[in-house]
Short mmCIF file of C-alpha atoms in Angstrom, two decimals:
data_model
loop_
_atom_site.label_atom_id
_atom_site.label_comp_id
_atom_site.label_asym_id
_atom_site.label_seq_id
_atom_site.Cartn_x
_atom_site.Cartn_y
_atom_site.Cartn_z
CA UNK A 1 -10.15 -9.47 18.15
CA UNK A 2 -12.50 -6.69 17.37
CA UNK A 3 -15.28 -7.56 14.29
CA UNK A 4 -13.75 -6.52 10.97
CA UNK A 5 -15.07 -3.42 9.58
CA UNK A 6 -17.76 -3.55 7.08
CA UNK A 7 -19.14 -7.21 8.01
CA UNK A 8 -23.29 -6.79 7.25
CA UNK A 9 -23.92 -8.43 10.98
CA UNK A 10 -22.87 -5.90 13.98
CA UNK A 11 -22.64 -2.91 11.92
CA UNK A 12 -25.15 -0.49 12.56
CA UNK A 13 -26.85 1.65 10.34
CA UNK A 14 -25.54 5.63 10.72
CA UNK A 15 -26.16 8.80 9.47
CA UNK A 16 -23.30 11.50 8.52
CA UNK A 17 -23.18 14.94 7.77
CA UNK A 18 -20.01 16.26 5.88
CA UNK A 19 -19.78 19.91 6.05
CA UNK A 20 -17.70 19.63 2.90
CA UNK A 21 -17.78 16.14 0.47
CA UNK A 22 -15.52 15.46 -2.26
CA UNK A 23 -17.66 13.58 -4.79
CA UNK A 24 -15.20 12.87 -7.43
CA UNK A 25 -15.48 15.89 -9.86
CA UNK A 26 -16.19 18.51 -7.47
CA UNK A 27 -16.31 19.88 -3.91
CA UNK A 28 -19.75 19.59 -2.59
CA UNK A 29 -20.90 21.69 0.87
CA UNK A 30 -23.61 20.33 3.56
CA UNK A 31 -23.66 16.13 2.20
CA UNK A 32 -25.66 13.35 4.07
CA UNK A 33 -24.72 10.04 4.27
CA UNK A 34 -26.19 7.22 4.96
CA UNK A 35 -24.53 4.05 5.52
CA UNK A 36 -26.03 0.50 6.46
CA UNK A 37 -23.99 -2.84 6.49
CA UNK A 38 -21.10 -1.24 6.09
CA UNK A 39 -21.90 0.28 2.75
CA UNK A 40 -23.17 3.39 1.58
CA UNK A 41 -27.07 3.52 1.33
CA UNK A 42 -27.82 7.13 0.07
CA UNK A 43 -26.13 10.59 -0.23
CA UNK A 44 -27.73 13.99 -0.16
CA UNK A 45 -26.36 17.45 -1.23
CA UNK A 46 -27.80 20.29 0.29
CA UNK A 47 -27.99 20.10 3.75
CA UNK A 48 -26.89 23.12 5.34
CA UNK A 49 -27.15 21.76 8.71
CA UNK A 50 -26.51 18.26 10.57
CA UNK A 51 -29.44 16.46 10.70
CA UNK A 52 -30.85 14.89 14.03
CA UNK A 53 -28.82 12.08 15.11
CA UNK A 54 -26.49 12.44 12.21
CA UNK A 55 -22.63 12.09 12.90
CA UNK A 56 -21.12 15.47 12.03
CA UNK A 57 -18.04 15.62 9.99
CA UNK A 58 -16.31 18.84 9.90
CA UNK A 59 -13.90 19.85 7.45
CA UNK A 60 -13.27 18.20 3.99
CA UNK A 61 -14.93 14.73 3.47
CA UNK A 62 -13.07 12.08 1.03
CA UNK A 63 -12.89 8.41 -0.10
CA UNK A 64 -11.04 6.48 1.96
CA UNK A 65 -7.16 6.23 0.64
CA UNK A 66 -5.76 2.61 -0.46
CA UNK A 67 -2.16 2.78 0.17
CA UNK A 68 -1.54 -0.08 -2.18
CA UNK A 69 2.36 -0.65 -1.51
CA UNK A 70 3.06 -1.89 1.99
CA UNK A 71 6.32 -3.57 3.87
CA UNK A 72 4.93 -3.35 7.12
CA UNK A 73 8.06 -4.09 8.83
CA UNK A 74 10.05 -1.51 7.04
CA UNK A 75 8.51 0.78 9.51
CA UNK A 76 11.28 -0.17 11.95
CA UNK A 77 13.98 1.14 9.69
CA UNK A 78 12.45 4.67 9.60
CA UNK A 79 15.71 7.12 10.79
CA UNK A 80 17.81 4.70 11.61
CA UNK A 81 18.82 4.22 7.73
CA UNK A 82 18.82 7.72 7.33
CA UNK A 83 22.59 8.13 8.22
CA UNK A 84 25.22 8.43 5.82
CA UNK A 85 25.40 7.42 1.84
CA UNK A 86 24.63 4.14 -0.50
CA UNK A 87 22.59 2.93 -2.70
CA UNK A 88 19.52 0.68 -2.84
CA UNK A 89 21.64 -2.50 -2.32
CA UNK A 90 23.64 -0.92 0.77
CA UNK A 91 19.89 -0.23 2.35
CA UNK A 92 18.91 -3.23 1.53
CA UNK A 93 21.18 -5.05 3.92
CA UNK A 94 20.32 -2.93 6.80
CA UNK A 95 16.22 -4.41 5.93
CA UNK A 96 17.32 -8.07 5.95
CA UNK A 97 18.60 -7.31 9.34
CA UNK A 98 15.43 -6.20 10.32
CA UNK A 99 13.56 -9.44 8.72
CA UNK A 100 15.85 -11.87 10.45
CA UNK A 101 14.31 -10.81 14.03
CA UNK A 102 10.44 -11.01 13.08
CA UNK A 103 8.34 -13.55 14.63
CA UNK A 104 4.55 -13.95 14.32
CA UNK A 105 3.92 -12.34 17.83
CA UNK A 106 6.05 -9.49 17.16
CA UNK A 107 5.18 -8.74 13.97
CA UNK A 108 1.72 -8.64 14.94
CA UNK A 109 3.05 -6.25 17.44
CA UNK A 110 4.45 -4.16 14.68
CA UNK A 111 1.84 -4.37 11.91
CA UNK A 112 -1.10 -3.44 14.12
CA UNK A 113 0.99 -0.15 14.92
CA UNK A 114 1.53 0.89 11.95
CA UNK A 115 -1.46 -0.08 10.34
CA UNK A 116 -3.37 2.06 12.94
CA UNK A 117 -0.84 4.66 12.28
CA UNK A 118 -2.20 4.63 8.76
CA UNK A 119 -5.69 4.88 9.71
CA UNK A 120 -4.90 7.91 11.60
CA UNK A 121 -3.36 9.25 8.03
CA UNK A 122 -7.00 8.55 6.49
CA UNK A 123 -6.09 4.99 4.88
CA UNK A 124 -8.64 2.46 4.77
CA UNK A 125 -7.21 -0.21 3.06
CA UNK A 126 -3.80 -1.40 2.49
CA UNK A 127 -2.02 -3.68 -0.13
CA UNK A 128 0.93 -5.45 2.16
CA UNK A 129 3.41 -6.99 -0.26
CA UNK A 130 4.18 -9.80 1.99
CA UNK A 131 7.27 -12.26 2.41
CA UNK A 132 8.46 -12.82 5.40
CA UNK A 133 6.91 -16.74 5.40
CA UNK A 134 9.07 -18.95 7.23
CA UNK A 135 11.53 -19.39 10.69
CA UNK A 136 14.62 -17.77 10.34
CA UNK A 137 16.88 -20.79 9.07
CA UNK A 138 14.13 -21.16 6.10
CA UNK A 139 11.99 -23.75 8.54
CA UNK A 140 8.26 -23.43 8.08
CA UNK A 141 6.07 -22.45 11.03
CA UNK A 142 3.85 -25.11 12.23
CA UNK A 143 1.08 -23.43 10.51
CA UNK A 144 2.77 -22.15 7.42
CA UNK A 145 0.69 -19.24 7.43
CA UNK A 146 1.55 -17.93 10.70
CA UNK A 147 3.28 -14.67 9.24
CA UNK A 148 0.82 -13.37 7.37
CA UNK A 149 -2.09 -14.96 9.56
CA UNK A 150 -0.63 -12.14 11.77
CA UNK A 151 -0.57 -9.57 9.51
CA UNK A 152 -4.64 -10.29 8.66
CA UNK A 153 -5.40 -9.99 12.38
CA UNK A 154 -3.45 -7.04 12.65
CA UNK A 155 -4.88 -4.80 9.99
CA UNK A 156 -8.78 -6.29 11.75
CA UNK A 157 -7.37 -4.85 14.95
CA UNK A 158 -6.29 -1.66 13.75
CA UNK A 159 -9.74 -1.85 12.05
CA UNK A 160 -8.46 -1.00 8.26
CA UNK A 161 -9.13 -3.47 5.26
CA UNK A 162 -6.37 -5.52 3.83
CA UNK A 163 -5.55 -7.23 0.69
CA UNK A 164 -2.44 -9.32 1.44
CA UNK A 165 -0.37 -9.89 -1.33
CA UNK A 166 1.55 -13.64 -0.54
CA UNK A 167 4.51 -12.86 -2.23
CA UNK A 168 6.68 -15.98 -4.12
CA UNK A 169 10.71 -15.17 -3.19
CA UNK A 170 12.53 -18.62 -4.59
CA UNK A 171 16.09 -17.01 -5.85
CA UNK A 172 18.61 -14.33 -4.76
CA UNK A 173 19.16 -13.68 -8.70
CA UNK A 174 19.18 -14.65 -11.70
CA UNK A 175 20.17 -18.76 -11.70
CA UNK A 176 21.53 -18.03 -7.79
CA UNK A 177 20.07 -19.87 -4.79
CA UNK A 178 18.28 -18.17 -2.00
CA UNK A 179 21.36 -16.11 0.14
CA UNK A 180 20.99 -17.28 4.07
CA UNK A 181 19.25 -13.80 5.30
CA UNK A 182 16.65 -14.97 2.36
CA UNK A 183 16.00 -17.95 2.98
CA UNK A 184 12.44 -17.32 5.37
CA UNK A 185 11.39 -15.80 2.07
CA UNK A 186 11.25 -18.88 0.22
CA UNK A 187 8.92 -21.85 -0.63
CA UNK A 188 11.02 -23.93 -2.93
CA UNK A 189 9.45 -23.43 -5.88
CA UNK A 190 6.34 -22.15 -7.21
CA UNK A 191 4.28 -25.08 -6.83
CA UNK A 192 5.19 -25.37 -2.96
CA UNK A 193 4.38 -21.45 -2.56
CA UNK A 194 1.33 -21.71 -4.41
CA UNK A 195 0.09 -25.16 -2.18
CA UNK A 196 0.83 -22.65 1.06
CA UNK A 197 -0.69 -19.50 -0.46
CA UNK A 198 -3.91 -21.59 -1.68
CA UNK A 199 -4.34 -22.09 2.49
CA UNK A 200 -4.17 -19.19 2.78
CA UNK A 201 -7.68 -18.12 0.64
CA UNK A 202 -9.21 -19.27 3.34
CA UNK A 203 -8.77 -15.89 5.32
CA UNK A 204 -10.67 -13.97 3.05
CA UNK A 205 -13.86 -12.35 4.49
CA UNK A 206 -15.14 -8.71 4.62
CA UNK A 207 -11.68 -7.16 5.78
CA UNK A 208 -9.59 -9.40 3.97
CA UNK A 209 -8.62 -10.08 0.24
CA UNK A 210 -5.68 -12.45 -0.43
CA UNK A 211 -3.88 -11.58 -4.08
CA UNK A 212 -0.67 -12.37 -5.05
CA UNK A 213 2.95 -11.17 -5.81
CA UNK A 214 6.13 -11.77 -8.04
CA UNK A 215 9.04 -10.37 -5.86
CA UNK A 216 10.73 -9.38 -8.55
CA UNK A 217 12.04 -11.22 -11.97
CA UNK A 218 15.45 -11.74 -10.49
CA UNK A 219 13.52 -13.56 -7.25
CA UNK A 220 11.30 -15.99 -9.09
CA UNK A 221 13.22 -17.75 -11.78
CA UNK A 222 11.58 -17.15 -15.40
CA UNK A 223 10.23 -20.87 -15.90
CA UNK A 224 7.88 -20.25 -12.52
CA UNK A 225 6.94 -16.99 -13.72
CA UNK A 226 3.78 -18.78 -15.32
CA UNK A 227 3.04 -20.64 -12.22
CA UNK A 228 2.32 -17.55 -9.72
CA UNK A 229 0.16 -15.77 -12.67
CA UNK A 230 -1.91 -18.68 -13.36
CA UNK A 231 -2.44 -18.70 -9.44
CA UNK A 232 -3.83 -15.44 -9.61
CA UNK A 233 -6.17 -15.62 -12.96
CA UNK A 234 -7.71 -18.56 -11.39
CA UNK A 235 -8.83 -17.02 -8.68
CA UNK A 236 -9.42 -13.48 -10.18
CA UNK A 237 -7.00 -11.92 -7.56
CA UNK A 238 -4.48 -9.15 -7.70
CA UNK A 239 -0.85 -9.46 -8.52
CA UNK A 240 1.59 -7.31 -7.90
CA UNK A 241 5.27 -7.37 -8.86
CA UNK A 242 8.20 -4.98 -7.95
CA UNK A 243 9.08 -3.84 -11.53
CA UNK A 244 12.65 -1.80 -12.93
CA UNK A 245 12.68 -0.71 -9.77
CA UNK A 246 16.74 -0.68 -10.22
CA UNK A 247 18.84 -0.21 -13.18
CA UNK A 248 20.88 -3.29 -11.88
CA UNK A 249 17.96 -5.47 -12.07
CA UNK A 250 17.66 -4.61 -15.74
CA UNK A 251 21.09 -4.66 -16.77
CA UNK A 252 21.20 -8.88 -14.87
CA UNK A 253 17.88 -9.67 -16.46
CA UNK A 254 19.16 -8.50 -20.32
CA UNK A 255 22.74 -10.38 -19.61
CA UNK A 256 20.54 -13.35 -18.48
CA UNK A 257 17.56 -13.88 -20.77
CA UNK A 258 18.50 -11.40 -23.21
CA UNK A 259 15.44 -8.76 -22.30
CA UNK A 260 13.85 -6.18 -20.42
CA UNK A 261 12.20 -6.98 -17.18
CA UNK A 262 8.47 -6.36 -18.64
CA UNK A 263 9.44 -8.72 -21.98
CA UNK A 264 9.92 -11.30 -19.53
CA UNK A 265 6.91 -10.78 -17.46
CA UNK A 266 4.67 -10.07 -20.90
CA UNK A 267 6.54 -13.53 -22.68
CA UNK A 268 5.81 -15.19 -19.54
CA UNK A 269 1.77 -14.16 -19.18
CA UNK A 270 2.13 -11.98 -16.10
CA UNK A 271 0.79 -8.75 -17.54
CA UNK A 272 -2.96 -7.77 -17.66
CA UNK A 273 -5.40 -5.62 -15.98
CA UNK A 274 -5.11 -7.59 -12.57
CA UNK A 275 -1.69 -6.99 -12.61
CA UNK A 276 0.10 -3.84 -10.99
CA UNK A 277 3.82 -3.11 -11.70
CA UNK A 278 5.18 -1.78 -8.37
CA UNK A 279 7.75 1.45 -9.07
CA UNK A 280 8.04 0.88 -12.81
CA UNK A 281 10.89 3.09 -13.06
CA UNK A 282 13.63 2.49 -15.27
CA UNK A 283 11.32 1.40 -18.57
CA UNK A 284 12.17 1.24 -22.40
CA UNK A 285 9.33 2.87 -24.86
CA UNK A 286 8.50 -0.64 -25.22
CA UNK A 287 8.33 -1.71 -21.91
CA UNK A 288 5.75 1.26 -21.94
CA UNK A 289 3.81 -0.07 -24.64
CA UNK A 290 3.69 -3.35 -23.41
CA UNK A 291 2.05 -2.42 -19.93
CA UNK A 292 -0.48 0.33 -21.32
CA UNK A 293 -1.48 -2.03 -24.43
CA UNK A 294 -2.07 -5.00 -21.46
CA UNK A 295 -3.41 -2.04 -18.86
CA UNK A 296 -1.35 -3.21 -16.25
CA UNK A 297 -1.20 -1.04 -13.44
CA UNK A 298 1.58 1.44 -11.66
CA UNK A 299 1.75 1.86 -8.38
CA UNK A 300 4.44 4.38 -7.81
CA UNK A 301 5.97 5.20 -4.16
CA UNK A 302 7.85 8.67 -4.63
CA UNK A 303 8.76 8.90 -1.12
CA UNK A 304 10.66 5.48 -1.00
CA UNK A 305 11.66 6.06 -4.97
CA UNK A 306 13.53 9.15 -3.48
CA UNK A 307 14.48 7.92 0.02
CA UNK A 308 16.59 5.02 -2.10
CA UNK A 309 17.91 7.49 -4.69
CA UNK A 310 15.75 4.60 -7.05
CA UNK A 311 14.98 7.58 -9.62
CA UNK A 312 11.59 9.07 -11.33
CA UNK A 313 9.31 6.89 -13.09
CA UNK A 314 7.61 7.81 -16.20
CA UNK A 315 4.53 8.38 -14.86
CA UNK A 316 2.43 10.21 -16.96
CA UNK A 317 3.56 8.23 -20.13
CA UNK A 318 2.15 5.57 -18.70
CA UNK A 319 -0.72 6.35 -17.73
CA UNK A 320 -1.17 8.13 -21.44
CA UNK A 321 -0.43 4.54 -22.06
CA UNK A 322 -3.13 2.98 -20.61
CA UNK A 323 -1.65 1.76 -17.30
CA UNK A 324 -3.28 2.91 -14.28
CA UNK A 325 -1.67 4.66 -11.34
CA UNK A 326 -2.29 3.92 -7.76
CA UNK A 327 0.56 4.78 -4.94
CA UNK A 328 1.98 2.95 -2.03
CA UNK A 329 4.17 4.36 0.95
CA UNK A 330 6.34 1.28 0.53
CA UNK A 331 9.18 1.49 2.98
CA UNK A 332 7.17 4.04 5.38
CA UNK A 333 9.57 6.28 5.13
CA UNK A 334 6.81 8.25 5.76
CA UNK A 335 3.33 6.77 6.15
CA UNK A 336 1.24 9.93 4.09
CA UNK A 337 -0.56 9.03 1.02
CA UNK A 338 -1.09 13.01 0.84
CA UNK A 339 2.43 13.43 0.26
CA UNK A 340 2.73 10.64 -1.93
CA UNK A 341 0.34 12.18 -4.61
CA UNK A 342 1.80 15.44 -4.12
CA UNK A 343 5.63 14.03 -5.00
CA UNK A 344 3.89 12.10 -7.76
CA UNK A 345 3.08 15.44 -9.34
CA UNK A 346 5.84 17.79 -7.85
CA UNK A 347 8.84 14.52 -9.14
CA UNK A 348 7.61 15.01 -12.41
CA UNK A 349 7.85 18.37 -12.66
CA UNK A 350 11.03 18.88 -11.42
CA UNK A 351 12.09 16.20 -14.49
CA UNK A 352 10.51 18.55 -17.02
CA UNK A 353 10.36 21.66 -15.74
CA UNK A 354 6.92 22.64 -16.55
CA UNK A 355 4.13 22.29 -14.05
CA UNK A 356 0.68 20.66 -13.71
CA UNK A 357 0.47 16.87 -15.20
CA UNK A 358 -2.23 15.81 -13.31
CA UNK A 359 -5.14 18.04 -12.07
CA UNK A 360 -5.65 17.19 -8.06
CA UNK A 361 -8.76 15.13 -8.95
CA UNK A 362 -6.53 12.41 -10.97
CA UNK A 363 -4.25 12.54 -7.99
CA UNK A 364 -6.93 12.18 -4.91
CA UNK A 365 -8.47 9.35 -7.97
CA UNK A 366 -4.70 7.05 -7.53
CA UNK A 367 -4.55 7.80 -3.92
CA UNK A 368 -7.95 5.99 -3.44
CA UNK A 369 -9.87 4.83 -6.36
CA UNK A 370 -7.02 3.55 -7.99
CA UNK A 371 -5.43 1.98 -4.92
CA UNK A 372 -8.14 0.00 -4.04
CA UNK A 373 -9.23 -1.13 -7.86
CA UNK A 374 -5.32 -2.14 -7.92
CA UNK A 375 -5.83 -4.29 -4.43
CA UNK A 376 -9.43 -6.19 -5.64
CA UNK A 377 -11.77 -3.52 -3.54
CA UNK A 378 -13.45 -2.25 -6.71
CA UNK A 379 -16.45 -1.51 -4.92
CA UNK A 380 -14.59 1.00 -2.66
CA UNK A 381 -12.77 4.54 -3.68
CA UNK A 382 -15.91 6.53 -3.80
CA UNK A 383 -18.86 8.24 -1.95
CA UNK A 384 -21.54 6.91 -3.78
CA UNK A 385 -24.52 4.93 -3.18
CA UNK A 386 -23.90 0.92 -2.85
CA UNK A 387 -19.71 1.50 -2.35
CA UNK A 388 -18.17 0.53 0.97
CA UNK A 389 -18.85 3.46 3.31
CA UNK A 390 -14.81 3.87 3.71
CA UNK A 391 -14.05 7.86 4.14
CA UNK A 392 -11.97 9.95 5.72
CA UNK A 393 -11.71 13.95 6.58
CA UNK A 394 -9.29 16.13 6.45
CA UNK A 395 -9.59 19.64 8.66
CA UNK A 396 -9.61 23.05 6.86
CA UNK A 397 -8.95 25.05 9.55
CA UNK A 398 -4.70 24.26 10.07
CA UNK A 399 -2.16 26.34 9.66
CA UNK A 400 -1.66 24.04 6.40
CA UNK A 401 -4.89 23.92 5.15
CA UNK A 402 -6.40 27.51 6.57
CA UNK A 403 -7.53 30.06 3.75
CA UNK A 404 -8.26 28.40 1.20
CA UNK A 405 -12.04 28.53 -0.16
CA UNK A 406 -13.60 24.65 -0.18
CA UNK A 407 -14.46 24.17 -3.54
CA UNK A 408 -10.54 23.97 -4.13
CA UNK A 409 -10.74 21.09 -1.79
CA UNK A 410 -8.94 19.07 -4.09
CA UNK A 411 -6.44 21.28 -3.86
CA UNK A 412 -5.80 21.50 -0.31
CA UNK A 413 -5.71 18.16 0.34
CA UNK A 414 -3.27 17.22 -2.43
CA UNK A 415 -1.05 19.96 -2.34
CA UNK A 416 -1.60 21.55 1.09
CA UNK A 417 -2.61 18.44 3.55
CA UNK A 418 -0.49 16.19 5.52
CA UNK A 419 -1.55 13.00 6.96
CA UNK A 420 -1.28 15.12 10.39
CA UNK A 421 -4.76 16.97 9.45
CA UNK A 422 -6.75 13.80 9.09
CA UNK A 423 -9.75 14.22 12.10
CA UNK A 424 -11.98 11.51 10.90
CA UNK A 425 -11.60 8.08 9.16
CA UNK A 426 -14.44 5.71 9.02
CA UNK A 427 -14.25 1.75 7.86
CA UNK A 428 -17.56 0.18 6.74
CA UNK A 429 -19.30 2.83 8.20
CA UNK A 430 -17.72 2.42 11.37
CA UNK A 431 -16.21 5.64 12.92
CA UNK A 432 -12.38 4.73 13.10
CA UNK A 433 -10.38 7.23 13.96
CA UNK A 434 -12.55 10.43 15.81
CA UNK A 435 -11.12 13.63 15.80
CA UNK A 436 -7.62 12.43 15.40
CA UNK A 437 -7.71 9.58 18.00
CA UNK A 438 -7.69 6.08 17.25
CA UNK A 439 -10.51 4.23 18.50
CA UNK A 440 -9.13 0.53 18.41
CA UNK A 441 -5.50 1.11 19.34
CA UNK A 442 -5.12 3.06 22.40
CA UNK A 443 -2.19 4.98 21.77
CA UNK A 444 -0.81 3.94 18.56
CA UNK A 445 2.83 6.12 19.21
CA UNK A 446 3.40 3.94 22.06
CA UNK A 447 2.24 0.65 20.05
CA UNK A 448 5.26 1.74 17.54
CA UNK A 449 8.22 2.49 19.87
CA UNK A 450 7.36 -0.84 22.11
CA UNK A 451 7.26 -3.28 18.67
CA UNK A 452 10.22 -1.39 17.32
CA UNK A 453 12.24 -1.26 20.87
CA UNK A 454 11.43 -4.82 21.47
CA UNK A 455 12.69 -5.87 17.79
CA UNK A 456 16.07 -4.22 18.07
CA UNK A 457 16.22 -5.18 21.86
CA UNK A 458 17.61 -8.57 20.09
CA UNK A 459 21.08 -7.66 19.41
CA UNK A 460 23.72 -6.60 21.53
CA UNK A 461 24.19 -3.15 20.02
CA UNK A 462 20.70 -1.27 19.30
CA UNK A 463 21.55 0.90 15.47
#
């Protein structure tokens, strides 16, 4: 296994010249920066020119994205449930298909692929919502953590950061016992997921944060609610929940406890400022009140939202609220956090029909600061002196991003860029991905076909 990225022994210090920097409120031309121990040490406007033995960085310098909504294995369903019509639930079935073949070798397999495929679309750090625990027939592993033990070494191997979200899945609704396909998701109870996930802590080091996750309030019955958010405030750790993400789910959880999906969370303690609300989509004005007054987060993921025909979120409302947005690829659909903050922007105006909600600063701020402030990697999201020298750089010279002038570098890369023109990405000041090639994983395409080939290679008849 390669060191993890930003670990103060092994990294040396460097020096980097961005020919164009973002620095939060403006577009900045000829920055320095110098990194040591895998953080930023100093940063200097100004200079024309690379310095000697600097690293030059050409094109359009900025934070390091935090894609903070992550299935990893989803990434095997990308096409193949792109054929005919349904709904969220008819999708759905073709995923727990998917799950039923993972082991901890071949998810490994998987996850490195496409977390190196999301280096290679300038993300540094990634929130994977994780519940694929157990052996098929609901059987733990002989270590219980071998799933997402291979989804830490993964994202070290593909050389991003992770925060791994051990996510408790106990019910297949409301009152209703686990469903067969469901049952590697669950623990038991709370208590029993919350013995395995407290084994798990000890994974955390300089690449790796463990938080926490409520599937969803019809997968972890109301009483045990408590139980996963006390996990989390005790250790001060992220926890994320899928939230409204269905109108179904909303219409179950009224008939069964007589309230919206974010009552139940707020009446059961799992709102707050660690807390991010995954989709958030189908909300009442009070549900919106509720999360803004608490400031728990919103990670929206337009491109799965509109892959699964889920609907638009009320974004902005929130976020007038007092909920903060990050963004998440989700199902990798399409892994492109560029896109993601575009459709956050270009969704809401198609719902209104008036343009420009958020200026591309407050976008490029979800698709990184936010993210990684939403995943427990405060000290990351910016080029500044003592953050985590996590960047990436976008060229300006495509036939996307071409003719343009660079102080609406903002701009380009929210409304112009694809993942595609990503050249650079460096990881605790360690250069990542060089002029579009990853440096870790060989050839990352070929990674992804062989994990996804060998998965479906299981059943008779390959979809």
């Amino acid at each position: 296994m390669n060191p993890p990225p930003g670990t103060a022994s092994g990294v040396p210090e460097a020096v980097y010249w961005l020919e164009h920097a973002w620095l939060g409120t403006r577009t900045e031309p000829g920055v320095v920066l110098h990194t040591a121990a895998g953080r930023v040490t100093a940063v200097r406007t100004g200079v024309p020119a690379p310095p000697p033995g600097a690293t030059a960085l050409r094109g359009l310098t900025l934070p390091g994205l935090a894609n903070a909504h992550s299935h990893a294995f989803h990434r095997a369903l990308r096409s193949r449930v792109q054929r005919g019509s349904g709904t969220f639930w008819t999708w759905r079935d073709t995923m727990y298909e998917v799950a039923a073949r993972l082991t901890p070798d071949s998810y490994y397999a998987l996850a490195r692929a496409v977390y190196a495929e999301m280096a290679l679309a300038g993300i540094t750090a990634v929130g994977e919502f994780h519940y694929v625990h157990h052996q098929a027939d609901g059987t733990p592993y002989a270590g219980p953590n071998a799933m997402g033990e291979a989804l830490i070494a993964a994202a070290a191997d593909a050389g991003i950061r992770i925060t791994l979200l051990d996510t408790a899945y106990l019910s297949a609704g409301f009152g209703a016992p686990p469903e067969p396909h469901q049952l590697r998701f669950s623990d038991g109870d709370a208590d029993r997921w919350a013995a395995r996930a407290d084994a798990l802590v000890r994974a955390e080091d300089a690449h790796t944060r463990i938080g926490a996750a409520i599937h969803s309030v019809r997968a972890v019955p109301a009483a045990q609610l408590a139980t996963v958010a006390a996990w989390a405030r005790e250790r001060s750790a992220p926890l994320h929940v899928h939230l409204s993400e269905q109108t179904g789910e909303n219409e179950a959880c009224l008939a069964a406890h007589g309230r919206t999906p974010t009552r139940l969370l707020a009446d059961h303690g799992v709102l707050g400022a660690r807390t991010t609300g995954v989709h958030n989509t189908h909300l009442t004005e009070e549900d919106v009140r509720l999360l803004g007054d608490s400031a728990t987060g919103t990670c929206m993921c337009p491109t799965t939202e509109r892959d699964l025909a889920d609907g638009i979120g009320p974004a902005v409302r929130l976020q007038e609220a007092g909920s903060p947005l990050s963004l998440g690829s989700d199902s990798h659909a399409v892994i492109d956090l560029f896109e993601e903050a575009r459709a956050l922007e270009l969704d809401e105006r198609l719902r209104t029909r008036t343009r420009g909600h958020w200026p591309a600063a407050a976008l490029l701020d979800a698709a990184s600061a936010g993210g990684h402030a939403a995943l427990g990697w405060d000290d990351a999201g910016r080029l500044a002196p003592g953050a985590l020298a996590d960047f990436t750089t976008i060229a300006l010279d495509t036939v996307r991003t071409a003719g343009a002038p660079p102080p609406l570098g903002a701009e380009t890369a929210v409304f112009a860029a694809t993942g595609a023109d990503v050249r650079h990405t460096v990881v605790g000041g360690r250069h990542l991905v060089r002029d579009g090639r990853h440096t870790r994983v060989e050839d990352p395409a070929r990674a992804l076909t062989e994990a996804i080939t060998a998965l479906y290679a299981q059943e008779d008849h390959p979809v």
